[in-house]
mmCIF file of C-alpha atoms in Angstrom:
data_model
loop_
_atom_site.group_PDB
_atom_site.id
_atom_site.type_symbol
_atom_site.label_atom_id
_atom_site.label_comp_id
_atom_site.label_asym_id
_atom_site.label_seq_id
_atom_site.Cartn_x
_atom_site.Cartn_y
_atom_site.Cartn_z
ATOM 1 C CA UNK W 1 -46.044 26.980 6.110
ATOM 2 C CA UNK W 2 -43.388 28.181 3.578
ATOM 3 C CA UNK W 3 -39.942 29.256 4.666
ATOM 4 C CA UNK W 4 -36.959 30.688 2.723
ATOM 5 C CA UNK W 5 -33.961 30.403 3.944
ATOM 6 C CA UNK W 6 -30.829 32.665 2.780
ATOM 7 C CA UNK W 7 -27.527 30.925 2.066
ATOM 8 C CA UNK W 8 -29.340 27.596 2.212
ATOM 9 C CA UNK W 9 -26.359 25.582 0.946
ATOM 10 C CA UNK W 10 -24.867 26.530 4.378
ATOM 11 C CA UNK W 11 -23.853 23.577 6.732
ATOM 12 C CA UNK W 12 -26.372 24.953 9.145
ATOM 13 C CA UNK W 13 -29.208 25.516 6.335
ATOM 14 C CA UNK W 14 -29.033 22.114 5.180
ATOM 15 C CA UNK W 15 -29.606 20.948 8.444
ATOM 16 C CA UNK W 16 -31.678 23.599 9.041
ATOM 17 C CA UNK W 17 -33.883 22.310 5.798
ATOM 18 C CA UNK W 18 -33.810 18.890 6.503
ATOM 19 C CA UNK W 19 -35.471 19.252 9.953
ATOM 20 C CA UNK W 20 -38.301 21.197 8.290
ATOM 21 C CA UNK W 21 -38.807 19.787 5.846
ATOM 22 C CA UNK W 22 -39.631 16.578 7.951
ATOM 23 C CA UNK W 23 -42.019 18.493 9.512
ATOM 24 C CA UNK W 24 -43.671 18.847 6.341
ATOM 25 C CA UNK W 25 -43.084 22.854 5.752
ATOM 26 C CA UNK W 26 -42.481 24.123 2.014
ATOM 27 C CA UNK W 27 -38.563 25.011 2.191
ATOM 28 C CA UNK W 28 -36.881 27.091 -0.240
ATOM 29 C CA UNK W 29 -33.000 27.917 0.123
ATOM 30 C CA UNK W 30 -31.101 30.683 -1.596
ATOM 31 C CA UNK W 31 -28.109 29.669 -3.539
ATOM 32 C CA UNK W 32 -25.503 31.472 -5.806
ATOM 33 C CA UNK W 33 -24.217 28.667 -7.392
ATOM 34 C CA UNK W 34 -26.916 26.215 -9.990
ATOM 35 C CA UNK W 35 -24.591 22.984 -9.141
ATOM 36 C CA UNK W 36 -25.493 23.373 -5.317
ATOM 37 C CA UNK W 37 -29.281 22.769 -6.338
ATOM 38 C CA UNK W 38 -29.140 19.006 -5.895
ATOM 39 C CA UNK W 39 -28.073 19.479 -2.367
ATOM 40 C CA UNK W 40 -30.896 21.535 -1.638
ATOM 41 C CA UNK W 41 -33.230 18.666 -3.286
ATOM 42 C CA UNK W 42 -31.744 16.359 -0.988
ATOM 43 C CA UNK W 43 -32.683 17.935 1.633
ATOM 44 C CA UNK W 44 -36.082 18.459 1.273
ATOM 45 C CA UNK W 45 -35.814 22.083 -0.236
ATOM 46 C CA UNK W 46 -36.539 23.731 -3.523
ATOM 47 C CA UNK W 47 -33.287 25.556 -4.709
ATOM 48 C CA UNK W 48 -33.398 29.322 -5.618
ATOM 49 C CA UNK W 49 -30.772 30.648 -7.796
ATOM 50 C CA UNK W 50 -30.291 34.277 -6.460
ATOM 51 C CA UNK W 51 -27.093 35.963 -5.495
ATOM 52 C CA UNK W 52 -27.542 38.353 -2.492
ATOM 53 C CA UNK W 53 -24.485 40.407 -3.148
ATOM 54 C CA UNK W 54 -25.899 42.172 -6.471
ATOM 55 C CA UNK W 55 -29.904 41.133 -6.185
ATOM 56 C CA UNK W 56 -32.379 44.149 -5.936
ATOM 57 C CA UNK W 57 -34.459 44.489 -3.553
ATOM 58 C CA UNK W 58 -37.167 44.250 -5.810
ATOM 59 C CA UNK W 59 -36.063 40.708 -6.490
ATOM 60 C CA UNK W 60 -35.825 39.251 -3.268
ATOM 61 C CA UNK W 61 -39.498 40.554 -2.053
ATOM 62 C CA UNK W 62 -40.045 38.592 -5.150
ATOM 63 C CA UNK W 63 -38.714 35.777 -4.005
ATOM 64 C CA UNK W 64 -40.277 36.538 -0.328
ATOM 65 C CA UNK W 65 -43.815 37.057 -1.436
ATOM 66 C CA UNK W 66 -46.520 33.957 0.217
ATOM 67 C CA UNK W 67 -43.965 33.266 2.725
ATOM 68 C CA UNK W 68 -44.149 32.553 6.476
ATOM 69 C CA UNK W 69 -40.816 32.887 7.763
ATOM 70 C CA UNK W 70 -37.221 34.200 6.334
ATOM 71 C CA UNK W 71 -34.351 33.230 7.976
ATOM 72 C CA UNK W 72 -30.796 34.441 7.120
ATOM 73 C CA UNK W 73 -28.379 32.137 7.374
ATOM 74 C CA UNK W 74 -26.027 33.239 4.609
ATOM 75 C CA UNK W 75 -22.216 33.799 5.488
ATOM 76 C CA UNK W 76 -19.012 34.724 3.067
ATOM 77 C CA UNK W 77 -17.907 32.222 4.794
ATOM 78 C CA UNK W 78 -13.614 31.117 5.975
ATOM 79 C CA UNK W 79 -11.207 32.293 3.540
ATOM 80 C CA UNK W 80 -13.255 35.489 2.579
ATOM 81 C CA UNK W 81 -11.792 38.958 2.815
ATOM 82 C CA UNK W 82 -12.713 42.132 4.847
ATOM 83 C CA UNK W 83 -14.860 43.134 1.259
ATOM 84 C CA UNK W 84 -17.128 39.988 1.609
ATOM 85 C CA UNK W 85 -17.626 40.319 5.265
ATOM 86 C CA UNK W 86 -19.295 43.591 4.254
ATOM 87 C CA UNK W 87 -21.610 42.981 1.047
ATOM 88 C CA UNK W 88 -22.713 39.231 2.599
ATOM 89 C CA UNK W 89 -22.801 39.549 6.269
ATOM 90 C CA UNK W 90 -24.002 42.993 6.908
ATOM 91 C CA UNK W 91 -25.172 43.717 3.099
ATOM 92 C CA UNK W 92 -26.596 40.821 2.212
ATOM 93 C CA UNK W 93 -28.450 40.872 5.443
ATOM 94 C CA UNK W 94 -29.709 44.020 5.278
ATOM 95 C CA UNK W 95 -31.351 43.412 1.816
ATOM 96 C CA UNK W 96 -33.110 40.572 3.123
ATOM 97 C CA UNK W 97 -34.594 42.324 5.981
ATOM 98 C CA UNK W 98 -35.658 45.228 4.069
ATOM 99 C CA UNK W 99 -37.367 42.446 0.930
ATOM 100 C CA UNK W 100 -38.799 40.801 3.920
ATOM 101 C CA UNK W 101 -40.585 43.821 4.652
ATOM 102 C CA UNK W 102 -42.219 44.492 1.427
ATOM 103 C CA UNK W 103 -43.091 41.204 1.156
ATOM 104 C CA UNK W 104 -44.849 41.076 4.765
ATOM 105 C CA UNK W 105 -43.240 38.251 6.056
ATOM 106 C CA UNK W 106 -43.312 39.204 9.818
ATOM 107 C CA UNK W 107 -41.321 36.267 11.199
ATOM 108 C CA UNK W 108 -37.802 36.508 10.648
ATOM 109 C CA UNK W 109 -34.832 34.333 11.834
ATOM 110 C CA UNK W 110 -30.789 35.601 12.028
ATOM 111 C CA UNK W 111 -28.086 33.355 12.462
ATOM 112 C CA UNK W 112 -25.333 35.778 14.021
ATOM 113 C CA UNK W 113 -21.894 35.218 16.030
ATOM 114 C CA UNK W 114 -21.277 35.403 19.232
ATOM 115 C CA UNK W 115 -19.596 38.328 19.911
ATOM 116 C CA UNK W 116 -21.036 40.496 17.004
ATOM 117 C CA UNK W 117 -20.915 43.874 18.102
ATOM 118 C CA UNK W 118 -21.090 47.129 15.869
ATOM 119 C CA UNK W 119 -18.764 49.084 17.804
ATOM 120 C CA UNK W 120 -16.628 46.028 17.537
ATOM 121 C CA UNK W 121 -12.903 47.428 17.124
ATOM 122 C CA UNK W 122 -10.261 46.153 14.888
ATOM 123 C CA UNK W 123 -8.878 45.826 11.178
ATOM 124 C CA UNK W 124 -8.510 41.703 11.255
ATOM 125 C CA UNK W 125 -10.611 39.955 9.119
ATOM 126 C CA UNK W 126 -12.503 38.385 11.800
ATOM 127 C CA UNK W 127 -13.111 42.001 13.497
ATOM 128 C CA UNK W 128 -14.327 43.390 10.018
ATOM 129 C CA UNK W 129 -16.447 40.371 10.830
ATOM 130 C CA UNK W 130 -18.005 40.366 13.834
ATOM 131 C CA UNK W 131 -18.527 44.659 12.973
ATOM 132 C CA UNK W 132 -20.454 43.663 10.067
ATOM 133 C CA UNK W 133 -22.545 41.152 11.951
ATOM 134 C CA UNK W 134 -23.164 43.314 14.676
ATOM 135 C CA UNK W 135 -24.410 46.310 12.216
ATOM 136 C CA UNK W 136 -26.522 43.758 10.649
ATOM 137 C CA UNK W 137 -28.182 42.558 13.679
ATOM 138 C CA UNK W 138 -28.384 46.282 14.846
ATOM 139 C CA UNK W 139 -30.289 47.078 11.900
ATOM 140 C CA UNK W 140 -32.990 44.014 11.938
ATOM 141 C CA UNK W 141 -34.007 45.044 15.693
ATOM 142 C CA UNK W 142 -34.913 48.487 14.210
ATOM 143 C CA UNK W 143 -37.354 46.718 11.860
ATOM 144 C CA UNK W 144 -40.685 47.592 13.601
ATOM 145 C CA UNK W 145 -42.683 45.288 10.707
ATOM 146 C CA UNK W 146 -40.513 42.273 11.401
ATOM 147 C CA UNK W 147 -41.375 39.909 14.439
ATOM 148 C CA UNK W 148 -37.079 39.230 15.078
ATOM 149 C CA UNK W 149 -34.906 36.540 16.488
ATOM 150 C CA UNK W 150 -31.100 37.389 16.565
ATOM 151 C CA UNK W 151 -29.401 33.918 17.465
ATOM 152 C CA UNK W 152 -25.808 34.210 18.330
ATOM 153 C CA UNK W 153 -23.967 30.418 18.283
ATOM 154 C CA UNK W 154 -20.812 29.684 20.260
ATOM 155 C CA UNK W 155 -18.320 28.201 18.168
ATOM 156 C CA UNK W 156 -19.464 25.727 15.605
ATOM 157 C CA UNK W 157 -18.584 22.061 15.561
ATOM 158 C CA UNK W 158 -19.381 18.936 13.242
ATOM 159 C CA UNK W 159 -19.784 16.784 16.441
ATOM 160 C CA UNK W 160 -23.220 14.936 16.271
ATOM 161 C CA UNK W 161 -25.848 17.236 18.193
ATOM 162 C CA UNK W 162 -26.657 15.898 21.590
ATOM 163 C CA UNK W 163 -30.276 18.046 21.428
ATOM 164 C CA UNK W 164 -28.701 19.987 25.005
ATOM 165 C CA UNK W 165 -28.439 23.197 25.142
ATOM 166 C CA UNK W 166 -27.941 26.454 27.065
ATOM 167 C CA UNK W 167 -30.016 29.312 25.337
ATOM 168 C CA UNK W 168 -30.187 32.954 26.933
ATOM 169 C CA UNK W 169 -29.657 36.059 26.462
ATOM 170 C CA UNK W 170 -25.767 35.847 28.225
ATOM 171 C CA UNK W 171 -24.423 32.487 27.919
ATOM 172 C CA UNK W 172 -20.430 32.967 27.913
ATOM 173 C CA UNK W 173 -18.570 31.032 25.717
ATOM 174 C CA UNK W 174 -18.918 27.708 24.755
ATOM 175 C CA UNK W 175 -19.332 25.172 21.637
ATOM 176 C CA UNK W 176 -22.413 23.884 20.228
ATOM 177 C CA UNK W 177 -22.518 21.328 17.658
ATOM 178 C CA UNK W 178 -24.176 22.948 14.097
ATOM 179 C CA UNK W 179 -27.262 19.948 14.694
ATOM 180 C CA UNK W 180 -27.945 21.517 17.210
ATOM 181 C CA UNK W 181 -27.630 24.909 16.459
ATOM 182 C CA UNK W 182 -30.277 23.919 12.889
ATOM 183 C CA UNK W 183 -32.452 22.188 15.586
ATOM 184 C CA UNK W 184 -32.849 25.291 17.954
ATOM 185 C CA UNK W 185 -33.488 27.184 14.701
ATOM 186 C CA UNK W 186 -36.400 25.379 13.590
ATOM 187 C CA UNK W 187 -37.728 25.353 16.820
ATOM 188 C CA UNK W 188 -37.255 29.410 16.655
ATOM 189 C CA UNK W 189 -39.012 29.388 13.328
ATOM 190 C CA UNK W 190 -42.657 28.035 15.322
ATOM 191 C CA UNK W 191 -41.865 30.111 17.911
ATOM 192 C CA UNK W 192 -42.931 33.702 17.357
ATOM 193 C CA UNK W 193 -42.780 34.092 20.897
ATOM 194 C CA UNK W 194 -39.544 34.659 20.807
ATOM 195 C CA UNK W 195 -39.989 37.857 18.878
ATOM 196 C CA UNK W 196 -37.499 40.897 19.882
ATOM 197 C CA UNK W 197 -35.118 38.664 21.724
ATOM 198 C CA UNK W 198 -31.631 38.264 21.031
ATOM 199 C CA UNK W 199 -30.269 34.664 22.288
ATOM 200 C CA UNK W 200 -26.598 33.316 22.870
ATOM 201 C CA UNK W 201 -26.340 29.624 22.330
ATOM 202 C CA UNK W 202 -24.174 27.024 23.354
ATOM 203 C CA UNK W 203 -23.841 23.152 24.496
ATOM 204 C CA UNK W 204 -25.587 22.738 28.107
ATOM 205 C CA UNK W 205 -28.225 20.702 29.717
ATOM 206 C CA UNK W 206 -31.830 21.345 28.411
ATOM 207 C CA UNK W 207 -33.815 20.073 25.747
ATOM 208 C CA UNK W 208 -33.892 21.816 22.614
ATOM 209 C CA UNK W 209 -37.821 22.313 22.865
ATOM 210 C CA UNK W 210 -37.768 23.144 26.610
ATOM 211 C CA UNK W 211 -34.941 26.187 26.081
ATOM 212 C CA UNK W 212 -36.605 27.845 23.593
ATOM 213 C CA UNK W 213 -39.675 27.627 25.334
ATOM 214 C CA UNK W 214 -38.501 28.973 28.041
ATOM 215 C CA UNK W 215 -37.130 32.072 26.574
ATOM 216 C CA UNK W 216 -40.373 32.482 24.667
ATOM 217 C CA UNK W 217 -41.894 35.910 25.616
ATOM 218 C CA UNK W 218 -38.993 36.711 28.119
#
């Protein structure tokens, strides 16, 4: 099974690769930036130099063809302005959905925000934010050739995961450590079952394997 993963230098990605990588899956993981590429290695992953904000479309379905499984994971990231938020989290997005089309990968993975909403008022940063990732899920779920997962993570922590979780479709607010956030992810990634479902995700008190199955075909 091969998987590429956008923004795979991400602090979720690299978990994200590690754990599949272990399983014994081909990885790849989009980067900008050639010095990130050892990182990648590291992990398990093959490092693809390819930045999303001026790529064609042409060359990411490229990059998609013989895969399994695309999952978006990129971000601008803190410290970015309202311009980023735009051409990465709903543009970037968008272009990967579309490649993953072409390319006829079916299974396809989003790691949104809680709270991402494309009707989502407000001129703050983090409002331009959550707008942008709210138009970008918004525009996946129209895809009818891709078999979707929207997650949506509570606020994101370094603690060590605990591998307990609450996963639904309404969870409220909460945190959720980013090992377990990559954990629920690669679980997502076997789980096509899961198709057309948009899931909220925080700390709780169920297994990893046990939420996501059962949210599978809900």
């Amino acid at each position: 099974m091969r998987i590429v993963i956008a923004g795979g230098h991400g602090q979720i990605a690299l978990r994200l690769e590690r754990l599949l990588a272990a399983r014994g899956y081909e990885v790849a993981g989009i980067i900008r930036k050639p010095e990130q590429s050892d990182d990648l290695r590291s992990a398990g992953a093959e490092p693809v130099v390819l930045d999303l904000e001026s790529a064609s479309v042409e060359d990411v379905t490229e990059l998609l063809r013989g895969a399994d499984a695309a999952v978006f994971a990129a971000g601008a990231g803190p410290g970015s302005g309202t311009d980023r938020k735009e051409t990465v989290d709903r543009g970037a997005a968008v272009l990967f959905a579309d490649a993953a089309v072409r390319a006829g990968v079916r299974r396809f993975v989003v790691v949104s925000s809680m709270g991402a909403d494309p009707a989502h008022q407000g001129d703050e940063v983090f409002d331009v934010y959550l707008r942008a990732k709210g138009e970008a899920d918004a525009y996946v779920t129209r895809q009818k050739d891709l078999d979707w997962t929207i997650l949506r993570p509570g606020s994101l922590t370094n603690d060590a995961g605990t591998g307990l979780v609450r996963l639904e479709a309404h969870t409220g607010r909460g945190m959720i450590p980013r090992d377990d956030v990559a954990a629920v992810l690669a679980e997502l990634v076997d789980t096509s079952a899961t198709a057309g479902l948009t899931l909220e995700l925080t700390g709780g008190s169920t297994p990893v394997s046990v939420a996501v199955k059962s949210v599978a075909g809900n």
